[in-house]
XYZ file of C-alpha atoms in Angstrom:
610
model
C -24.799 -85.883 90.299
C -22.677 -83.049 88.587
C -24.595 -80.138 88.328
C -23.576 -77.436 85.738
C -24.627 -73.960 84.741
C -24.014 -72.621 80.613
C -24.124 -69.055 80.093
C -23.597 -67.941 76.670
C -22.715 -63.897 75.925
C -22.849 -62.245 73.061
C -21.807 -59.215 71.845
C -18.789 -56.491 72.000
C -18.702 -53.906 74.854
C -15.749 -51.890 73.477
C -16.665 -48.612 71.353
C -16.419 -49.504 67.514
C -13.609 -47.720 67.140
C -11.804 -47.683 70.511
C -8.116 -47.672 70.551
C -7.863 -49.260 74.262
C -7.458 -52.776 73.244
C -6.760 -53.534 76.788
C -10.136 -52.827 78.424
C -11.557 -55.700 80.256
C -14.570 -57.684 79.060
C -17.953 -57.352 81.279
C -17.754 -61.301 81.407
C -14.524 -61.484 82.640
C -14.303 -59.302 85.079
C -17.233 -60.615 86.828
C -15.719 -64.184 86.813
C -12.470 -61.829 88.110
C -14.488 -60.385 91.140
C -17.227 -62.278 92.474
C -16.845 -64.045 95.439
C -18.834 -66.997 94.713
C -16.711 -68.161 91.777
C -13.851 -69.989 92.067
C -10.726 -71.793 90.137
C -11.676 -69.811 86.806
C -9.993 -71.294 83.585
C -10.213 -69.910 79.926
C -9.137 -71.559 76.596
C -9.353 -69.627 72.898
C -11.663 -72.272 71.435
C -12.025 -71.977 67.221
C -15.458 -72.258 65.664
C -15.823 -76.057 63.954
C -15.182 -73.842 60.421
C -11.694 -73.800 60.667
C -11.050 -70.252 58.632
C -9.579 -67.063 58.793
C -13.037 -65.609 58.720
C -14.834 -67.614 61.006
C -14.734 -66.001 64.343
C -13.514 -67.204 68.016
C -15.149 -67.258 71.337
C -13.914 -67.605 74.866
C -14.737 -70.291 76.688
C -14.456 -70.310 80.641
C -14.861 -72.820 83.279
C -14.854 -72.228 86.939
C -17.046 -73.512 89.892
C -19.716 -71.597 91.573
C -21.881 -72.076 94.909
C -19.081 -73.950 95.924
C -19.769 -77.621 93.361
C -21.986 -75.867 90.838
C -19.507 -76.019 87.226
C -20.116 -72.732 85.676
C -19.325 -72.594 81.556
C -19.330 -69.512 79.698
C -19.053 -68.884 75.875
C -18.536 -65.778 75.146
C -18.483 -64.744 71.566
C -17.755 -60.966 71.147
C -17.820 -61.157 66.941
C -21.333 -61.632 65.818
C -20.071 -63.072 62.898
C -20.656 -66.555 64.198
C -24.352 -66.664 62.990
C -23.514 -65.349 59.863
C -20.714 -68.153 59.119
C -21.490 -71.084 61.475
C -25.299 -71.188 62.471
C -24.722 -74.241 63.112
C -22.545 -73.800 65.820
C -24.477 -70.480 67.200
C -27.769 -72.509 67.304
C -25.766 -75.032 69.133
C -24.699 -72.692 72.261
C -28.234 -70.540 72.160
C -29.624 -74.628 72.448
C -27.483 -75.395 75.322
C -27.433 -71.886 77.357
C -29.303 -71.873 80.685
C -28.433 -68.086 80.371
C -28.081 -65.796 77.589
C -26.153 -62.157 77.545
C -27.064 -59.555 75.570
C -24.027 -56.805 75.591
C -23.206 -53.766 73.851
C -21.697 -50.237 73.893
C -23.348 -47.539 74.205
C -21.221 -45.449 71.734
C -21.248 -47.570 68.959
C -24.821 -47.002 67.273
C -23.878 -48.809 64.668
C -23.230 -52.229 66.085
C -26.250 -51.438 67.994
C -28.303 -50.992 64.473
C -26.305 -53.951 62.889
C -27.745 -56.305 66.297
C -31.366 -55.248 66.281
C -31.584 -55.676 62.438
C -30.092 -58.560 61.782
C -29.115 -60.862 64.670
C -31.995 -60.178 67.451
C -34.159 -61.627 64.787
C -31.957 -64.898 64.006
C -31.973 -65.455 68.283
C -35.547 -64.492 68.668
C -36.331 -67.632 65.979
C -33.873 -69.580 67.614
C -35.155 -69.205 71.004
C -38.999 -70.187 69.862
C -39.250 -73.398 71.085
C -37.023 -72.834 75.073
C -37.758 -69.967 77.707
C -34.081 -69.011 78.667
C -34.001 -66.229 80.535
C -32.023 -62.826 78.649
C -29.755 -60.129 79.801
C -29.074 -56.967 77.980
C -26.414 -55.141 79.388
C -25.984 -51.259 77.920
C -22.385 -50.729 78.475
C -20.455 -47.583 79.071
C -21.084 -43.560 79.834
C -22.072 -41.727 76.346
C -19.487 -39.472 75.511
C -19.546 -35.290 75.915
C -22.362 -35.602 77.994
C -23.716 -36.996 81.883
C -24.881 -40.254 81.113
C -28.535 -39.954 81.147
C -30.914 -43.083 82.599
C -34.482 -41.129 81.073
C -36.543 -43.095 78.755
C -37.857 -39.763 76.868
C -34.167 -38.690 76.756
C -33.343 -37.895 72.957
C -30.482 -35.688 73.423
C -27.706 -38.097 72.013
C -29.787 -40.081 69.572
C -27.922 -39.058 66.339
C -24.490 -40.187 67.872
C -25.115 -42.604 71.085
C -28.116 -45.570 72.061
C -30.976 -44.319 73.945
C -31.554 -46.023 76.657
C -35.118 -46.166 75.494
C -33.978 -47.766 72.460
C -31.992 -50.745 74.710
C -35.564 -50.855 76.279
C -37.412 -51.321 72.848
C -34.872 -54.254 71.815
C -35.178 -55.931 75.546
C -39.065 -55.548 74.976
C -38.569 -58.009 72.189
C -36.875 -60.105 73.409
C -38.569 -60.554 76.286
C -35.612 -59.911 78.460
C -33.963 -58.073 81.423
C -32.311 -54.681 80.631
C -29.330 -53.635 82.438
C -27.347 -50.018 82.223
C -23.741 -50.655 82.921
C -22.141 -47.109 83.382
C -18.690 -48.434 84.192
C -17.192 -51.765 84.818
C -16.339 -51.087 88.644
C -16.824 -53.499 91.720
C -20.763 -52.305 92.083
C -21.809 -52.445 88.559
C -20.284 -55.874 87.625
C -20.481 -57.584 91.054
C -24.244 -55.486 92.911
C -25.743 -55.035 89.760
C -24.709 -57.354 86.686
C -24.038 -60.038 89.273
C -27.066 -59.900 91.199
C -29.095 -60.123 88.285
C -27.024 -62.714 86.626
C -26.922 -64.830 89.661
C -30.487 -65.096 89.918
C -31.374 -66.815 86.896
C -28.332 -69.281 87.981
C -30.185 -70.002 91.042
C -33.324 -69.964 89.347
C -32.011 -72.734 86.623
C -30.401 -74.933 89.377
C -33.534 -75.149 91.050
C -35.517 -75.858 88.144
C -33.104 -78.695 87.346
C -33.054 -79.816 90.780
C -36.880 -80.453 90.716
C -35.573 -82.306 87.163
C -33.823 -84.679 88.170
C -35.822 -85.230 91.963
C -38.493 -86.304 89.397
C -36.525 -88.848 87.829
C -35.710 -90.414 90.528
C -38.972 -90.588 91.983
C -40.450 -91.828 88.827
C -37.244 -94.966 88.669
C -37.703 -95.965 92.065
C -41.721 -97.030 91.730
C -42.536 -100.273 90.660
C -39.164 -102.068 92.291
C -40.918 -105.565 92.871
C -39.879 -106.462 89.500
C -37.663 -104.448 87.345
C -38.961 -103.490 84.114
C -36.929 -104.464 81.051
C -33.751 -101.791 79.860
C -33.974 -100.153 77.163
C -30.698 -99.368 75.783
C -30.132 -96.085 74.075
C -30.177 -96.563 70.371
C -27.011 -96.580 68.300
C -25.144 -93.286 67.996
C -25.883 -92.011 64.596
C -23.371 -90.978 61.847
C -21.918 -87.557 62.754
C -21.518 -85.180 59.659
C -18.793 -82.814 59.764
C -18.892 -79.173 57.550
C -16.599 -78.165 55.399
C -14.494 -74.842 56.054
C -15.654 -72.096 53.648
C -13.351 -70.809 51.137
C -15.313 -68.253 50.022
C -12.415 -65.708 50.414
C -10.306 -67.657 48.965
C -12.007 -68.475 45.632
C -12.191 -64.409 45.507
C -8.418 -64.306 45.820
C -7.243 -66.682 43.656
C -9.692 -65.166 40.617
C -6.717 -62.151 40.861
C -3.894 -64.647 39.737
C -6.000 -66.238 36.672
C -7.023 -64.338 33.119
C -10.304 -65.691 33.242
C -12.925 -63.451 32.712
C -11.102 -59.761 33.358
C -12.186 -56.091 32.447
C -10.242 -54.117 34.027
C -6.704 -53.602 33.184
C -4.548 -50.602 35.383
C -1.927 -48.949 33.319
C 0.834 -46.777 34.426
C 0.788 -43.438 33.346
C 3.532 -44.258 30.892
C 0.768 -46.868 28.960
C 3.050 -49.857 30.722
C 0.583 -52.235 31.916
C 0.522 -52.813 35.774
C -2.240 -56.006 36.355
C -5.460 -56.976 35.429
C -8.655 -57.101 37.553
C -12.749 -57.423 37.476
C -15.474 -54.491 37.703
C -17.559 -57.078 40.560
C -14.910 -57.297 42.540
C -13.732 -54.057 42.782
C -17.312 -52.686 42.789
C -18.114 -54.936 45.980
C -15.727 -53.224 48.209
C -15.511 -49.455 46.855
C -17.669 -46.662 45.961
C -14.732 -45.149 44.000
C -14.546 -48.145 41.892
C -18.619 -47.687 41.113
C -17.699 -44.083 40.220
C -14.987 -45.064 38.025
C -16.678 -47.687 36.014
C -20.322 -45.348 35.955
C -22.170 -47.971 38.679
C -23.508 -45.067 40.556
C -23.582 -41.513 39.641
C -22.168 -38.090 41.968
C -25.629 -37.506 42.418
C -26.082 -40.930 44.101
C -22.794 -40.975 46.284
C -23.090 -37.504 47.306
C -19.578 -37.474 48.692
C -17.343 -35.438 47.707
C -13.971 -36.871 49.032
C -15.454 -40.280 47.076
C -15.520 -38.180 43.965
C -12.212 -36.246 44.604
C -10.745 -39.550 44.827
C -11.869 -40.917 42.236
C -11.024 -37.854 39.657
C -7.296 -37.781 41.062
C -6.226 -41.547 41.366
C -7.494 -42.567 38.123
C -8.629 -42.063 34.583
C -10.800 -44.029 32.162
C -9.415 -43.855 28.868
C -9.782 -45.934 25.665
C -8.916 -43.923 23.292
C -4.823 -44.092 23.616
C -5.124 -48.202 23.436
C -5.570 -49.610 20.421
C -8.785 -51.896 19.891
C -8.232 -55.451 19.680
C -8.219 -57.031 16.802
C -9.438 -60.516 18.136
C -11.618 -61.356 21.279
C -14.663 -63.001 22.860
C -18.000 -61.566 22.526
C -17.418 -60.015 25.578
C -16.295 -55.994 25.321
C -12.854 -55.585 25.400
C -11.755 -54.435 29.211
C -11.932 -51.033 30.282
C -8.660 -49.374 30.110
C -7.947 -47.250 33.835
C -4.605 -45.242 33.838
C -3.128 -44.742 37.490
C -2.468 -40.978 38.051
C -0.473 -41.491 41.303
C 2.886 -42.979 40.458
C 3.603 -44.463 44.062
C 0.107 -45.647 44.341
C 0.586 -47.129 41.216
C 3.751 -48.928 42.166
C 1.828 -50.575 44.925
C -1.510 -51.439 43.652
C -0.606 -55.387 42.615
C -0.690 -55.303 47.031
C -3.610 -53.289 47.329
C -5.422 -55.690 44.863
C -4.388 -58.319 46.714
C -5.818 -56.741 49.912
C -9.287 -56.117 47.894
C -10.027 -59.672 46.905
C -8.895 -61.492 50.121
C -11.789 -59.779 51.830
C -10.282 -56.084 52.836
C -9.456 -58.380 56.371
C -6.170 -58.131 56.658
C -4.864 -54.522 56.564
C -1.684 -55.479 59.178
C -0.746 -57.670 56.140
C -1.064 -54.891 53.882
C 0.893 -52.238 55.983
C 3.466 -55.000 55.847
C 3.894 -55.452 52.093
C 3.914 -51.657 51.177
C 6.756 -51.100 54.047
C 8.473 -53.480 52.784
C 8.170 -51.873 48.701
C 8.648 -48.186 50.029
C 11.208 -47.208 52.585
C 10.124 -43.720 52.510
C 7.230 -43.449 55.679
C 6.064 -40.771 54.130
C 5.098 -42.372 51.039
C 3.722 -45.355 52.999
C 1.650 -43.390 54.740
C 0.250 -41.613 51.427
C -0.783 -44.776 49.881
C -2.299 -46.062 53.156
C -4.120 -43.344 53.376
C -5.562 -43.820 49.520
C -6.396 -46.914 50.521
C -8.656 -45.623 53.391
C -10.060 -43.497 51.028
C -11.169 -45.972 48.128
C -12.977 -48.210 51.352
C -14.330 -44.763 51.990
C -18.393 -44.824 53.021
C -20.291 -41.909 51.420
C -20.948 -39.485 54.226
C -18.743 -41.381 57.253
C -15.783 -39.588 58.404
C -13.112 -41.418 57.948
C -10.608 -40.443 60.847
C -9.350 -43.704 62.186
C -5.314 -43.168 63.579
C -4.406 -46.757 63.955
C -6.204 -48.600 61.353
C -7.143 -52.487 62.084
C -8.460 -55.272 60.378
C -11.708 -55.405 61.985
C -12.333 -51.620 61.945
C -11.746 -51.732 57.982
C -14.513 -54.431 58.444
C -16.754 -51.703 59.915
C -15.658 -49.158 57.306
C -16.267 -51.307 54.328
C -19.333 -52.859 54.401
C -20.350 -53.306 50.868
C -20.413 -56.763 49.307
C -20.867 -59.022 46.309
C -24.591 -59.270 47.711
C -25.224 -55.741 46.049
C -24.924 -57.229 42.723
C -26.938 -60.560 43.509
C -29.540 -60.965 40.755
C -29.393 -57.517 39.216
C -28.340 -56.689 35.742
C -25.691 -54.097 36.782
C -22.023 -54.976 35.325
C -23.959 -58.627 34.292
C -22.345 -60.267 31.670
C -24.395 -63.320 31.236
C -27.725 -64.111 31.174
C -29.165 -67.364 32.798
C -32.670 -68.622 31.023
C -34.837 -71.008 33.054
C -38.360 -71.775 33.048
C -38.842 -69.142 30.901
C -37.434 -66.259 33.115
C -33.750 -64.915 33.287
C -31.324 -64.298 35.838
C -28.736 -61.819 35.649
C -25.267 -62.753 36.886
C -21.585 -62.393 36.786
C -18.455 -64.556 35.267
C -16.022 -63.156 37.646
C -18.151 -64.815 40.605
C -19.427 -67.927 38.904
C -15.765 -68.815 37.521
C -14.101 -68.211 41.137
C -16.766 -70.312 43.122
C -17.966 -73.304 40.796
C -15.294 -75.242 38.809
C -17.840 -76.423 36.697
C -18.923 -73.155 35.534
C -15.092 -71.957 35.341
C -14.653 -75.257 32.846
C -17.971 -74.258 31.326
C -16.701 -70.602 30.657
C -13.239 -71.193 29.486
C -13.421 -73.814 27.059
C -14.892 -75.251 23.807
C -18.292 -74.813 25.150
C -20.931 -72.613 23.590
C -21.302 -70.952 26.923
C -18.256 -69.581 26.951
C -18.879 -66.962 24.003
C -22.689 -66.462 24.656
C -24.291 -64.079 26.694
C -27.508 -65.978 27.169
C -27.192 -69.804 28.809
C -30.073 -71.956 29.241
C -30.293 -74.004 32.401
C -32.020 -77.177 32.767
C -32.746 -79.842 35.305
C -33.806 -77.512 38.053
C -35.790 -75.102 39.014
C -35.907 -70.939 38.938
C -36.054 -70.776 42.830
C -33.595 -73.399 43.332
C -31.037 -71.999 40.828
C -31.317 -68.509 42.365
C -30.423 -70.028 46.052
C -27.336 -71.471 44.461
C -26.391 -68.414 43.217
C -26.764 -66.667 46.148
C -24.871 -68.864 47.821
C -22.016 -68.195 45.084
C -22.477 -64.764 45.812
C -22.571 -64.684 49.468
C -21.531 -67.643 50.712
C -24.529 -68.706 52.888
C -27.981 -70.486 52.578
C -31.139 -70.402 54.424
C -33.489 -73.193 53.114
C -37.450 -72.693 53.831
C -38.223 -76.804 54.078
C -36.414 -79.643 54.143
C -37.668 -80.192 50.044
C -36.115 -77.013 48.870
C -32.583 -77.906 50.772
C -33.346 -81.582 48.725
C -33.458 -79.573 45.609
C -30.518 -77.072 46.045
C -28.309 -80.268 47.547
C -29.098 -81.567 43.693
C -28.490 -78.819 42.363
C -25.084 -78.495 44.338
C -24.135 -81.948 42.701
C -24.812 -81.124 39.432
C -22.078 -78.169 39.313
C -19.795 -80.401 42.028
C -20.055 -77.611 44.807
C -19.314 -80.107 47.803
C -19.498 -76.903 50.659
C -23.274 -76.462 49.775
C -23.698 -79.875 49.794
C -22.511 -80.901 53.128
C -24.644 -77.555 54.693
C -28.139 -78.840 53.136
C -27.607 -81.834 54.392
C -26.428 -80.500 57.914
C -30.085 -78.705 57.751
C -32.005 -81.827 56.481
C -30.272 -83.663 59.751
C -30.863 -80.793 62.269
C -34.995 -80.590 60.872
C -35.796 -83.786 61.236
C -33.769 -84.233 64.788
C -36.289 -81.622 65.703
C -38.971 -83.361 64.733
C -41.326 -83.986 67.358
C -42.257 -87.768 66.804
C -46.010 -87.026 66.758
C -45.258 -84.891 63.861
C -42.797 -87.778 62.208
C -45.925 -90.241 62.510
C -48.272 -87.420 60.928
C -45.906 -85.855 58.319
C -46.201 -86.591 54.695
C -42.825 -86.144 53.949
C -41.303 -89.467 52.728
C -37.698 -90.238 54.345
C -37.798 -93.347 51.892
C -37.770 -91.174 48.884
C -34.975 -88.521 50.327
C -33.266 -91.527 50.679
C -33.150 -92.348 47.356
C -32.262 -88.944 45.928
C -29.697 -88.903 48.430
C -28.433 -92.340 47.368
C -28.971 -91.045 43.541
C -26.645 -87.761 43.598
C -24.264 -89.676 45.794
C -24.580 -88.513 49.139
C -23.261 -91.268 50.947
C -23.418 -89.095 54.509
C -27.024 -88.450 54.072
C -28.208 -91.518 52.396
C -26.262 -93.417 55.530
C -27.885 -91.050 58.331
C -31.720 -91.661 57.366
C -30.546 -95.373 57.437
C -30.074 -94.839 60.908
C -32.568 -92.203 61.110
C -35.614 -94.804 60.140
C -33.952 -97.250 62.636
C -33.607 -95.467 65.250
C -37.760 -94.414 64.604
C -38.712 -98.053 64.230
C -42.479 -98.133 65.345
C -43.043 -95.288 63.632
C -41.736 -96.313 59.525
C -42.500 -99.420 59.939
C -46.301 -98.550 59.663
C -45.841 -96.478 56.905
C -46.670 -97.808 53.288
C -42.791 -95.972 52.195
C -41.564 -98.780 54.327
C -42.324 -101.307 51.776
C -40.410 -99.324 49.218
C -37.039 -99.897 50.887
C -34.308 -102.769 48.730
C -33.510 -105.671 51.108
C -30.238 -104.548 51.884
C -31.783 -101.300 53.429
C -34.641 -103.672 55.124
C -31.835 -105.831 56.356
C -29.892 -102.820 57.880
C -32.669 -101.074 59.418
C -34.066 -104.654 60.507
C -30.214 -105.273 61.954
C -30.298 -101.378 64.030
C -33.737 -101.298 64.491
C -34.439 -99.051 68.277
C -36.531 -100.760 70.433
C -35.122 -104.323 69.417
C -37.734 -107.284 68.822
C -35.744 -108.623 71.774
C -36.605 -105.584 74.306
C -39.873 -105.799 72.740
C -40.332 -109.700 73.689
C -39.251 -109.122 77.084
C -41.407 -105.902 77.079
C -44.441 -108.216 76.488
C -43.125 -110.846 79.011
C -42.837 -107.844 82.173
C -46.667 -107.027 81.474
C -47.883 -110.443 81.292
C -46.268 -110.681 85.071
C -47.734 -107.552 85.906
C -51.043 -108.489 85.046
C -50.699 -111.624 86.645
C -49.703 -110.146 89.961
C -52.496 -107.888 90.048
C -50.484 -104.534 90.955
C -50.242 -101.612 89.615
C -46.932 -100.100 87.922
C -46.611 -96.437 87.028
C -44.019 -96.911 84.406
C -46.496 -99.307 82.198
């Protein structure tokens, strides 16, 4: 029998703002160096959500222990459980081994992993004891790297080690310092360790599968009846996310604008929205009075802000017909070659702020003059400006603008700042924005833009659904991710995904209703008082065929158990005929089932399997 080991590591060892690029990963240079692994392979392999944001991981295979097929994933963005946690749940599921790794000069990662992501693994890891390794890499800069718990000497600017204690405390795991990535650290240290818990798992799943067989070989007089494995069920695919997308292409419409940039000669450069703009840029909150001096408390933020641009309604004449809506907010451009480039820069704001090479590209390609290009670059670093970070990178790259600008539309998420409509329901309102609703939901952009009362009031009523639901389908409009608390509330917000004809949402509450009740313990599926029958109809009712067609199978496959539930008898014949047609065991298993301990009985031995 094949034996194989899965180690999953997560994490990035490089400093946040390194410029070696080239520095080898902790992974693979241990596959590189030790001399128990052989024939070592690596393919780029792309997350299931096929999109620019999603992230990749690294997938290796070699052989170990001379048969033993070692896998390793290692994912060094930890973007995948924010876009896919699908997927991530998938490899922490599957890992006989999980690494933990990060640098010790980049606190921030450090803060962004205990904060957010150790407690997504420590929920996923509930239910499986895999053993953890947190690896501490590099020497703290300035000083002699120091191994002393009680050491607070580079706290402000470096991680303690007794904070990479703390966080392996837990997590229950093992906590390794990795000063350098030389032949005794990876191969004595890291490797020992490492290979430990390999031999540990092989020998757990050694005893495994002895146990099988010992269990398969009693009773061989007469062979029990087979039991074939029931039928595969339907597998549900998600969709890609387009979240950045539906951002970008809100830039090339006129629905919904308040901003429009002017030249400094009143000529009128492009149009643009306050949310957007806000979401990405303190200057922008500045300019359009979101947050006050005394709240930024920056004053390069400020100084930017003052030079670049001016807020002025008084040289444009007002309107003289509109929507109910104010008219937009008027900003002249004082910089004449930033101006000249800011239908780019716009287009680099509401694509994400992820692709500054693409950027650099345009404006070289507009100005000839580096010195220019480097001026406006260097505005541009300035509006994705932090208050209080320094902003001194050299060589500017996508993902360290990620790092840089770390505002998002989530800020303005159910908050009456910049709102310009008003959702009533169940006799409470909800604050939220056009911009967002129009670029995410089609039906809402229809709703908005044409001979609708909606689309001139501030205040809409909502019906059919309920507060809580309707906020989780805004947040997911806002942010572009969901996190149902039972399998009845992702019911709810999959109905109210059909009502506005938002398929993406649909497809991930049914991924969760799937993954829930896959998890469910069959004990628990006899006990529950959750009624499959009647997701199935709502399923059936806001046409979702993938669902409805899954718990199908689903009550099939659990045949002894829904077929002593009164819900049963609530299923049409055609769905009594299907499950009847798939039902696991079969009624002819079952027969010969009965037959095998009638022959038992009457040969007066003893079978462990019965």
């Amino acid at each position: 029998m094949y034996v194989s080991v899965n180690i999953v590591a997560f994490g990035n060892e490089r400093d946040g703002f390194s410029e070696d690029n080239q520095q080898s990963s902790l992974i693979w240079s241990y596959l590189g160096r030790s001399a128990l692994i052989s024939e070592t392979e690596s393919s780029l392999l792309l997350n299931s959500a096929n999109h620019i944001r999603n992230p990749f991981f690294t997938e290796y295979q070699a052989c170990v222990f001379g048969n033993v097929r070692l896998v390793v994933h290692d994912c060094p963005l930890w973007d995948i459980f924010d876009s896919d946690w699908y997927t991530s749940r998938s490899l922490i599921g599957g890992a006989d081994v999980i690494v933990i790794k990060y640098s010790v000069n980049d606190k921030t990662s450090f803060q962004e992993l205990k904060d957010s992501y150790v407690p997504m693994i420590k929920k996923a890891l509930n239910h499986c004891s895999v053993p953890v390794i947190i690896s501490a890499i590099g020497a703290r800069k300035n000083e002699v790297p120091c191994t002393c718990p009680l050491c607070t000497s580079d706290r402000r600017s470096c991680v303690t080690t007794s904070e990479g204690i703390q966080l392996a405390k837990e997590l229950g795991a093992t906590y390794l310092e990795l000063h350098t990535l030389n032949d005794f650290y990876i191969q004595k240290y890291f490797g020992g360790v490492l290979e430990y818990f390999m031999i540990q798992r092989l020998n757990q799943k050694s005893s495994e599968n002895l146990k099988k067989r010992k269990k398969t070989q009693k009773c061989h007089r007469v062979k029990p009846p087979q039991l074939e494995q029931p039928e595969k069920m339907p597998i549900l695919r998600g969709e890609a996310s387009h979240y950045d997308s539906d951002l970008h292409n809100l830039l090339f419409c006129c629905q919904c604008v308040d901003v429009i940039f002017y030249s400094e000669d009143l000529k009128k450069v492009v149009e643009a929205h306050k949310i957007i703009l806000c979401s990405v840029s303190h200057v922008f909150m500045l300019l359009f009075n979101v947050k006050s001096p005394a709240d930024i408390r920056d004053s390069a933020i400020i100084w930017t802000a003052q030079s670049l641009f001016a807020v002025n309604n008084e040289v444009f004449p007002v309107p003289s017909s509109g929507s109910s809506c104010n008219s937009p907010v008027r900003v002249i451009v004082k910089d004449s070659v930033f101006c000249s480039c800011l239908s780019d820069i716009l287009h680099f704001i509401y694509s994400g702020t992820f692709q500054w090479e693409r950027l650099e590209e345009d404006i070289k390609k507009k100005l000839k003059d580096p010195e220019k290009i480097e001026h406006v670059l260097e505005k541009v670093k300035c509006i994705l400006r932090i208050p209080g970070k320094l902003n001194n990178l050299k060589d500017c790259r996508s993902h360290q603008i990620k790092q840089l600008c770390n505002t998002s539309l989530r800020l303005f998420f159910n908050t009456p700042v910049l709102a310009d409509v008003i959702f009533k329901i169940q006799g409470a309102t909800v604050p939220a924005h056009r911009a967002v609703l129009v670029a995410r939901c089609e039906v809402m952009a229809a709703m908005f833009n044409g001979n609708y009362l909606e689309a001139n009031n501030i205040l809409v009523p909502v019906y059919g659904v309920s507060k809580d639901t309707f906020i989780s389908f805004l947040e997911y409009l806002y942010t572009d991710s969901c996190c149902p608390a039972s399998i009845l509330q992702a019911m709810s917000l999959l109905i109210c995904a059909e009502m506005y004809q938002v398929t993406r949402l649909q497809h991930i509450c049914e991924l969760y209703i799937i993954t829930q009740l896959q998890s469910m313990p069959s004990r628990e599926l006899a006990s529950t008082r959750l009624s499959i029958v009647s997701l199935l109809r709502k399923a059936k009712f806001h046409n979702s065929d993938c669902l409805s067609t899954w718990l199908l199978h689903f009550i099939a496959t659990n045949y002894l158990i829904f077929s002593q539930k009164p819900e049963f008898q609530d299923l049409s014949v055609d769905e009594r005929n299907f499950v009847e047609m798939h039902r696991w065991p079969s009624d002819m298993y079952l027969k010969q089932l009965a037959d095998y301990r009638n022959y038992i009985h009457s040969q007066k031995c003893y079978c462990t399997v019965m």
